Amino acid sequence: MQEQNLTNKLKTIVMVIRQGEILYGINGARVLEIIPTPQITPMPRQEAYLRGVYNYKGSIIPVLSFGVLCGEEQKSQESVCVILTIENEVLALTVEAVTKLFYDNGILVEWDRESRGSSYLRIIKVIKDKSPIFVLDIPAIVKMLSYK
Amino acid sequence: MGFFSPDMEPLIDIYQSETTELIGEMDGYLIRAEREHHLTEEAINSIFRVVHSIKSSSAMMGMEDMSTCTHHLEDLFYLFREDPSLMQGKEEGIFSLLYTYSDYVKDEIERITDQDFQPSQITELMAQITKELELYKNIPAKEDSSEAQENQENIQKTSTKKEEKSKTDTPTGEILEKNLRVILKENCQMESVRAFLLVNQIKGMCEQIAYQPENLEVPEAIDEIRENGFLLYLRSDKARMGKIITKLDSSPYVENVEDMSFDESVSKEVGTQAKDESEDVHADKKEEPTEQPVVSRSGKFSSVPWEKIVKLQEVTGELITSHTIINHQMEKLGDHRVLENFSLTFHKLLSDLEELVNSASLMPVSGIVPQLYRIVRDICKKEKKEVNFVVEGQEIEADKNLIDTMVNPLIHLIRNSIDHGIEAPDERIRQGKNPTGEVSLQVSSADGRLRFCIKDDGIGLNAKEILEQAKSRGLLVKAPEAYTQDEIVNFILMPGFSTTVKVNEYSGRGVGMDVVRNAVDVLGGILEVHSDKGQGTEIIMEVPVSMTSVESIHFMVGNVNCLLPIRSIDRIHSMDEIKAQISTVDGRELYQGSNMLPILRMREVFDLPGKSDQEYMLILQGIRSAVCIIVDEVMGQLTAVEKKLPELFGSEYRASTGISGCAIIGDGDMAMMLNAEKLIRLYQKGLEDDARAKLNEQT
């Protein structure tokens, strides 16, 4: 299912990721957690967009560099890690920053930075905004990248 | 879920599991009966019990169509139970009907967890059952109503129904009669189901039992139980009456049991349903369904959802990992004997726990055998072939996950055997063979490995055709005449390889062998084919038996932590010791030990530059072959729990690196778990690539 259709159908939040000057959106319903980039173990012979693997709650999950996926060189400034679920798989994306969450009808939602603990995800108020966001189809990207 | 009421949703899993088990049991009797062209009395009784149970539980779940057609099938088998000779000469029709019914139930049961589940149409099945019943329509029907729901009369003290006693053990001592009102706990939900389960639990101890509401399968029963309680009339000897009361009192959903005389009119008579059920209790050694949770309070065995076993395995794995980390930290602390004693005790307890958890996850291979027999039967019927299918080693137990993974490959291989291997009876006679082909599955276990061998006495593989196809696909790495028979037939293991021109619903696309190879690859096993034209084919799958934890050797390749199971390692040498025994042939290093063994440098495999000052060689022994790997530093031995690699690192990645999984070690770092068979295969692939390149240069 196209990510945009999924978002529309679920009427859920879209997470906005700032990568350099460009804002990208991903389906917020897929986000399990947002944490500081943890210790990652590189895998031998891994592709450039992979940073390695991470032990997430007992399961080994791949960690992808969002910047490299978007065509940039990998940067060490990717200090935020977004844990996503796609189909039955969990993976992590390291990004520069997570800035906004909004509903697909253009309503902007901000989170409370003070109450986050180890997770950034909180919703406390809704305001209106019409920022242009590039909503990415993460499942399609991951499918394209999958090793055979 | 749309179809089931919220009350019923918690029971769907149990209903699905129990019905699957019942149908599997029926299939077992059916397959045997069809081979013998005869249903024994034991089989008839068992099938009657199965359909009766399915009918009742389906009605309880609101699956009216399934309950209705099962009821009619039960009517049919009631006749056979009373007079088995009725079936004579009509067995084929009955077997066919039962198979159709079995397929219908399996299909419905598989689908009931779908979000949009709706029951299938049963018109055709009902027509088939009715047609069978018609054959016996001159025979007196069974006594009215095997169902409480067929009795629509108001419950009267004087009933027209014949009083029947349930068969129980011979009562001893004083006979008591009790009228009880069972009050269920408020808001316990599914009151009629709970009442039904209570009756099932106690009826075997009663000489006579009656209850109100009598029909527990209608929605109105729930309201009646909530308002008036569940009324029971019981007749039994004193000793067993005590047990009955205790059982009712101890039920977690019973608030209170009141001893009282009936105010309402309650029949003392027992319907044939209660009679039949109580007979079945004694004919049937299986445990009756119990209330949730599904752990039985009596008997030696209990049903535990498989998800709980898996979770227990995962938690045990995490405990073992934590113990490894604690051990590592303790080594850093130096001499702390108290902690060492604790660690030893902890290790012992963990070992015991792991053994218990592993044994809980074991199941015998026999669990999957009925579906294999069914596959054989269906294909033979369709293709008009005759096959004698034999399974040896059914009693061998292995991890349920492993056996579940092997089911599909086995089905594919058996299909191939019959479809492409076994000839039609006429053809077999022309070749001087028995018209009935032989297909066998031999299961054995040794040295921590499970071995499946599928053998047939069919036409065998055509080596010439296989070689031609391999040549046309550019798979040859040496001159065609240089290939041995075994090397040629093993080309069929390549993806999409098929020499057959006939594609049917069962096979022919070359996809089946992909499934087999992938399954064996994921499990870290090996797959071999042996065949001679005209003589038949033998396919062997050997897979390691998976354990929660693995004793492993920890070593480094550059900065990469690596592990290999100790069972795969024959010897470890420092390179300084054995330098003189290493030679180079055609650009490839070989080690001269007792045999000439190939060498893989792990830095090259992992594409890591540089070289370590101190290197070690590990000699790995696979199931059939061996290989030596050169690594940087050997750190020691530890207990590791292997975790699956993410799907993003698929079979090609695993094949090109030899990595099968990851494990957490000492400092909480992650290590790559290597697989000896993959490393051996990696080396062989390298040889093939070199040979192919050389061949291309020459041509």
XYZ file of N, CA, C and O in Angstrom, chain A residues 35-142:
432
model
N 15.202 7.535 19.805
C 16.227 7.506 20.868
C 17.510 8.137 20.361
O 17.681 8.292 19.138
N 18.414 8.505 21.245
C 19.732 8.946 20.771
C 20.405 7.776 20.041
O 20.205 6.623 20.408
N 21.185 8.069 19.040
C 21.834 7.000 18.264
C 22.660 6.126 19.209
O 23.573 6.608 19.873
N 22.355 4.818 19.259
C 23.037 3.932 20.223
C 24.339 3.391 19.644
O 24.748 3.754 18.549
N 24.957 2.479 20.410
C 26.156 1.790 19.918
C 25.737 0.818 18.818
O 24.879 -0.040 19.023
N 26.339 0.992 17.643
C 25.977 0.171 16.483
C 27.162 -0.723 16.138
O 28.314 -0.282 16.174
N 26.884 -1.958 15.802
C 27.949 -2.886 15.390
C 27.958 -2.977 13.871
O 26.978 -3.465 13.279
N 29.028 -2.513 13.222
C 29.087 -2.641 11.759
C 29.165 -4.109 11.366
O 29.757 -4.922 12.075
N 28.558 -4.446 10.216
C 28.604 -5.814 9.693
C 29.623 -5.870 8.559
O 29.708 -4.941 7.751
N 30.374 -6.956 8.444
C 31.320 -7.085 7.331
C 30.599 -7.008 5.990
O 29.477 -7.502 5.856
N 31.236 -6.373 5.021
C 30.707 -6.293 3.653
C 29.325 -5.647 3.583
O 28.546 -5.940 2.677
N 29.002 -4.771 4.515
C 27.659 -4.178 4.452
C 27.631 -3.065 3.416
O 28.654 -2.463 3.104
N 26.420 -2.777 2.904
C 26.251 -1.725 1.916
C 26.445 -0.355 2.559
O 26.358 -0.215 3.779
N 26.682 0.654 1.720
C 27.028 1.989 2.233
C 25.915 2.625 3.060
O 26.185 3.370 4.010
N 24.670 2.318 2.740
C 23.562 2.962 3.461
C 23.317 2.318 4.820
O 22.528 2.810 5.621
N 24.014 1.202 5.104
C 23.861 0.533 6.394
C 24.961 1.004 7.337
O 26.134 1.123 6.955
N 24.569 1.242 8.581
C 25.574 1.577 9.588
C 25.941 0.341 10.413
O 26.972 0.329 11.080
N 25.080 -0.659 10.371
C 25.377 -1.888 11.104
C 24.105 -2.459 11.695
O 23.019 -2.299 11.142
N 24.257 -3.129 12.846
C 23.103 -3.707 13.529
C 23.106 -3.267 14.988
O 24.133 -2.846 15.524
N 21.924 -3.414 15.588
C 21.752 -2.955 16.973
C 20.870 -3.959 17.694
O 19.934 -4.514 17.106
N 21.183 -4.200 18.966
C 20.396 -5.126 19.769
C 19.233 -4.358 20.393
O 19.374 -3.707 21.419
N 18.065 -4.434 19.770
C 16.895 -3.689 20.229
C 15.962 -4.640 20.946
O 15.316 -5.483 20.324
N 15.949 -4.532 22.252
C 15.044 -5.336 23.087
C 15.157 -6.823 22.758
O 14.155 -7.522 22.631
N 16.390 -7.281 22.599
C 16.612 -8.708 22.400
C 16.624 -9.151 20.944
O 16.969 -10.291 20.665
N 16.231 -8.289 20.020
C 16.275 -8.646 18.590
C 17.332 -7.827 17.878
O 17.554 -6.669 18.222
N 17.957 -8.452 16.892
C 18.985 -7.753 16.117
C 18.286 -7.021 14.980
O 17.595 -7.658 14.162
N 18.441 -5.696 14.947
C 17.771 -4.928 13.890
C 18.826 -4.168 13.078
O 19.870 -3.791 13.616
N 18.557 -3.963 11.779
C 19.512 -3.209 10.961
C 19.374 -1.710 11.242
O 18.285 -1.231 11.565
N 20.490 -1.000 11.132
C 20.479 0.451 11.315
C 20.908 1.084 9.993
O 22.008 0.798 9.499
N 20.042 1.897 9.427
C 20.298 2.527 8.138
C 20.579 4.017 8.349
O 20.002 4.647 9.254
N 21.433 4.576 7.511
C 21.705 6.009 7.558
C 20.700 6.698 6.650
O 20.666 6.460 5.437
N 19.881 7.559 7.235
C 18.850 8.234 6.456
C 19.481 9.151 5.418
O 19.014 9.271 4.290
N 20.577 9.799 5.803
C 21.231 10.707 4.875
C 21.732 9.983 3.635
O 21.515 10.433 2.500
N 22.368 8.836 3.830
C 22.888 8.082 2.686
C 21.734 7.570 1.838
O 21.802 7.567 0.603
N 20.653 7.153 2.483
C 19.470 6.701 1.730
C 18.942 7.820 0.837
O 18.417 7.577 -0.249
N 19.080 9.064 1.326
C 18.562 10.195 0.552
C 19.586 10.700 -0.443
O 19.391 11.736 -1.075
N 20.714 9.996 -0.544
C 21.690 10.353 -1.574
C 22.846 11.191 -1.058
O 23.698 11.614 -1.840
N 22.906 11.448 0.229
C 24.012 12.235 0.763
C 25.112 11.302 1.249
O 24.920 10.112 1.372
N 26.255 11.888 1.550
C 27.310 11.087 2.186
C 26.934 10.901 3.647
O 26.307 11.735 4.257
N 27.374 9.807 4.194
C 27.030 9.542 5.592
C 27.695 10.570 6.483
O 28.863 10.876 6.342
N 26.931 11.126 7.402
C 27.472 12.137 8.294
C 27.401 11.651 9.739
O 26.475 10.984 10.140
N 28.342 12.082 10.516
C 28.325 11.669 11.917
C 27.299 12.465 12.700
O 27.035 12.178 13.851
N 26.711 13.528 12.084
C 25.734 14.338 12.809
C 24.403 13.635 12.961
O 23.486 14.192 13.534
N 24.299 12.401 12.464
C 23.022 11.689 12.625
C 22.947 11.157 14.043
O 23.275 10.005 14.319
N 22.506 12.003 14.955
C 22.569 11.674 16.371
C 21.233 11.166 16.907
O 21.120 10.845 18.081
N 20.229 11.121 16.052
C 18.915 10.653 16.491
C 18.600 9.369 15.742
O 18.871 9.246 14.546
N 18.035 8.422 16.472
C 17.731 7.123 15.868
C 16.224 6.889 15.955
O 15.642 6.929 17.047
N 15.585 6.662 14.823
C 14.142 6.423 14.772
C 13.932 4.930 14.557
O 14.390 4.375 13.565
N 13.256 4.275 15.484
C 12.984 2.832 15.370
C 11.616 2.669 14.707
O 10.605 3.190 15.204
N 11.607 1.959 13.579
C 10.380 1.817 12.789
C 9.971 0.356 12.690
O 10.811 -0.534 12.732
N 8.673 0.162 12.469
C 8.218 -1.185 12.154
C 7.651 -1.190 10.736
O 6.887 -0.311 10.362
N 8.098 -2.176 9.945
C 7.643 -2.284 8.555
C 7.265 -3.738 8.322
O 8.117 -4.618 8.440
N 5.988 -3.980 7.996
C 5.444 -5.346 7.966
C 5.734 -5.942 9.336
O 5.364 -5.375 10.335
N 6.419 -7.042 9.424
C 6.727 -7.622 10.739
C 8.167 -7.381 11.145
O 8.639 -7.965 12.104
N 8.870 -6.539 10.395
C 10.276 -6.291 10.684
C 10.450 -4.959 11.395
O 9.667 -4.032 11.198
N 11.481 -4.888 12.214
C 11.820 -3.638 12.879
C 13.170 -3.185 12.347
O 14.083 -4.011 12.182
N 13.302 -1.910 12.037
C 14.608 -1.393 11.642
C 14.788 0.001 12.226
O 13.848 0.598 12.746
N 16.017 0.486 12.152
C 16.328 1.788 12.724
C 16.892 2.706 11.640
O 17.616 2.255 10.749
N 16.544 3.993 11.722
C 17.074 5.005 10.822
C 17.793 6.041 11.669
O 17.202 6.588 12.613
N 19.054 6.318 11.335
C 19.710 7.421 12.046
C 19.505 8.677 11.210
O 19.679 8.669 9.986
N 19.120 9.756 11.893
C 18.790 11.018 11.215
C 19.443 12.167 11.964
O 19.896 12.005 13.097
N 19.416 13.334 11.344
C 19.988 14.507 12.020
C 19.059 14.976 13.138
O 19.495 15.263 14.248
N 17.794 15.113 12.810
C 16.854 15.630 13.808
C 15.441 15.254 13.427
O 15.116 15.105 12.257
N 14.628 15.104 14.442
C 13.191 14.946 14.244
C 12.574 16.247 14.698
O 12.763 16.674 15.838
N 11.878 16.921 13.790
C 11.448 18.261 14.160
C 9.954 18.381 14.451
O 9.553 19.083 15.347
N 9.151 17.739 13.647
C 7.718 17.989 13.799
C 6.921 16.710 13.582
O 7.369 15.769 12.951
N 5.719 16.758 14.099
C 4.752 15.720 13.781
C 3.491 16.433 13.327
O 3.113 17.445 13.918
N 2.821 15.949 12.300
C 1.561 16.592 11.950
C 0.591 15.576 11.354
O 0.985 14.545 10.844
N -0.653 15.908 11.478
C -1.686 15.095 10.859
C -1.707 15.375 9.364
O -1.361 16.448 8.921
N -2.147 14.392 8.603
C -2.061 14.535 7.148
C -3.021 15.598 6.613
O -2.971 15.931 5.452
N -3.910 16.119 7.474
C -4.742 17.210 6.974
C -4.084 18.555 7.239
O -4.703 19.586 7.162
N -2.819 18.532 7.578
C -2.044 19.762 7.675
C -2.001 20.374 9.053
O -1.463 21.453 9.233
N -2.554 19.696 10.037
C -2.497 20.253 11.384
C -1.152 19.894 12.009
O -0.711 18.750 11.956
N -0.518 20.868 12.592
C 0.808 20.644 13.143
C 0.700 20.253 14.610
O -0.042 20.845 15.371
N 1.476 19.274 14.965
C 1.504 18.814 16.356
C 2.930 18.948 16.870
O 3.871 18.564 16.207
N 3.094 19.502 18.034
C 4.429 19.577 18.625
C 4.509 18.676 19.842
O 3.514 18.337 20.430
N 5.710 18.319 20.217
C 5.836 17.458 21.381
C 6.505 18.202 22.515
O 7.149 19.207 22.333
N 6.358 17.637 23.694
C 6.895 18.281 24.886
C 8.316 17.782 25.113
O 8.532 16.669 25.540
N 9.292 18.617 24.847
C 10.683 18.179 24.966
C 11.060 17.841 26.403
O 11.954 17.052 26.651
N 10.424 18.463 27.363
C 10.854 18.289 28.751
C 10.480 16.926 29.318
O 11.114 16.435 30.220
N 9.429 16.352 28.804
C 8.923 15.136 29.444
C 9.365 13.860 28.745
O 8.800 12.817 28.937
N 10.396 13.983 27.903
C 10.656 12.840 27.027
C 11.380 11.674 27.702
O 11.201 10.537 27.339
N 12.250 11.897 28.618
C 13.051 10.791 29.136
C 13.961 10.299 28.022
O 14.651 11.082 27.398
N 13.908 9.017 27.725
C 14.750 8.496 26.653
C 13.990 8.485 25.336
O 14.494 8.101 24.323
N 12.756 8.855 25.350
C 11.968 8.828 24.116
C 11.418 10.227 23.864
O 10.989 10.916 24.772
N 11.452 10.620 22.575
C 11.001 11.972 22.275
C 9.496 12.069 22.037
O 8.968 13.150 21.927
N 8.847 10.952 21.906
C 7.510 10.982 21.340
C 6.445 11.349 22.365
O 6.040 10.537 23.168
N 5.989 12.567 22.330
C 4.867 12.997 23.161
C 4.021 13.960 22.322
O 4.554 14.723 21.545
N 2.746 13.985 22.531
C 1.903 14.950 21.821
C 1.213 15.806 22.860
O 0.555 15.280 23.760
N 1.411 17.104 22.759
C 0.743 17.918 23.775
C -0.157 18.996 23.175
O -1.091 19.421 23.811
N 0.115 19.466 21.989
C -0.803 20.464 21.453
C -0.787 20.447 19.934
O 0.113 19.911 19.316
N -1.799 20.988 19.368
C -2.006 20.996 17.936
C -2.096 22.433 17.458
O -2.866 23.203 18.018
N -1.304 22.793 16.456
C -1.458 24.122 15.856
C -1.489 23.965 14.341
O -1.123 22.913 13.819
N -1.898 25.023 13.620
C -2.036 24.883 12.161
C -0.764 25.319 11.447
O -0.092 26.245 11.826
N -0.438 24.600 10.389
C 0.745 24.933 9.593
C 0.572 24.289 8.226
O -0.186 23.344 8.073
N 1.254 24.834 7.222
C 1.180 24.214 5.893
C 2.580 24.037 5.300
O 2.829 24.348 4.144
N 3.492 23.508 6.076
C 4.863 23.293 5.578
C 4.859 22.205 4.524
O 4.197 21.186 4.689
N 5.621 22.390 3.434
C 5.729 21.317 2.426
C 6.665 20.218 2.936
O 7.768 20.491 3.373
N 6.189 18.995 2.887
C 6.953 17.870 3.421
C 7.041 16.791 2.340
O 6.055 16.494 1.675
N 8.214 16.170 2.185
C 8.347 15.052 1.244
C 8.089 13.755 2.017
O 8.938 13.298 2.774
N 6.929 13.189 1.806
C 6.580 11.970 2.561
C 7.196 10.772 1.857
O 6.921 10.524 0.693
N 8.023 10.044 2.560
C 8.747 8.918 1.968
C 8.006 7.611 2.153
O 7.382 7.371 3.186
N 8.116 6.769 1.167
C 7.548 5.426 1.248
C 8.650 4.495 1.753
O 9.372 3.870 0.970
N 8.783 4.432 3.034
C 9.902 3.681 3.623
C 9.837 2.199 3.261
O 10.853 1.614 2.904
N 8.663 1.544 3.334
C 8.642 0.114 2.989
C 9.152 -0.153 1.581
O 9.872 -1.119 1.348
N 8.780 0.737 0.642
C 9.242 0.526 -0.735
C 10.744 0.691 -0.830
O 11.425 -0.056 -1.542
N 11.289 1.665 -0.102
C 12.734 1.884 -0.120
C 13.444 0.664 0.455
O 14.426 0.163 -0.104
N 12.938 0.175 1.576
C 13.585 -0.968 2.235
C 13.505 -2.198 1.340
O 14.461 -2.964 1.211
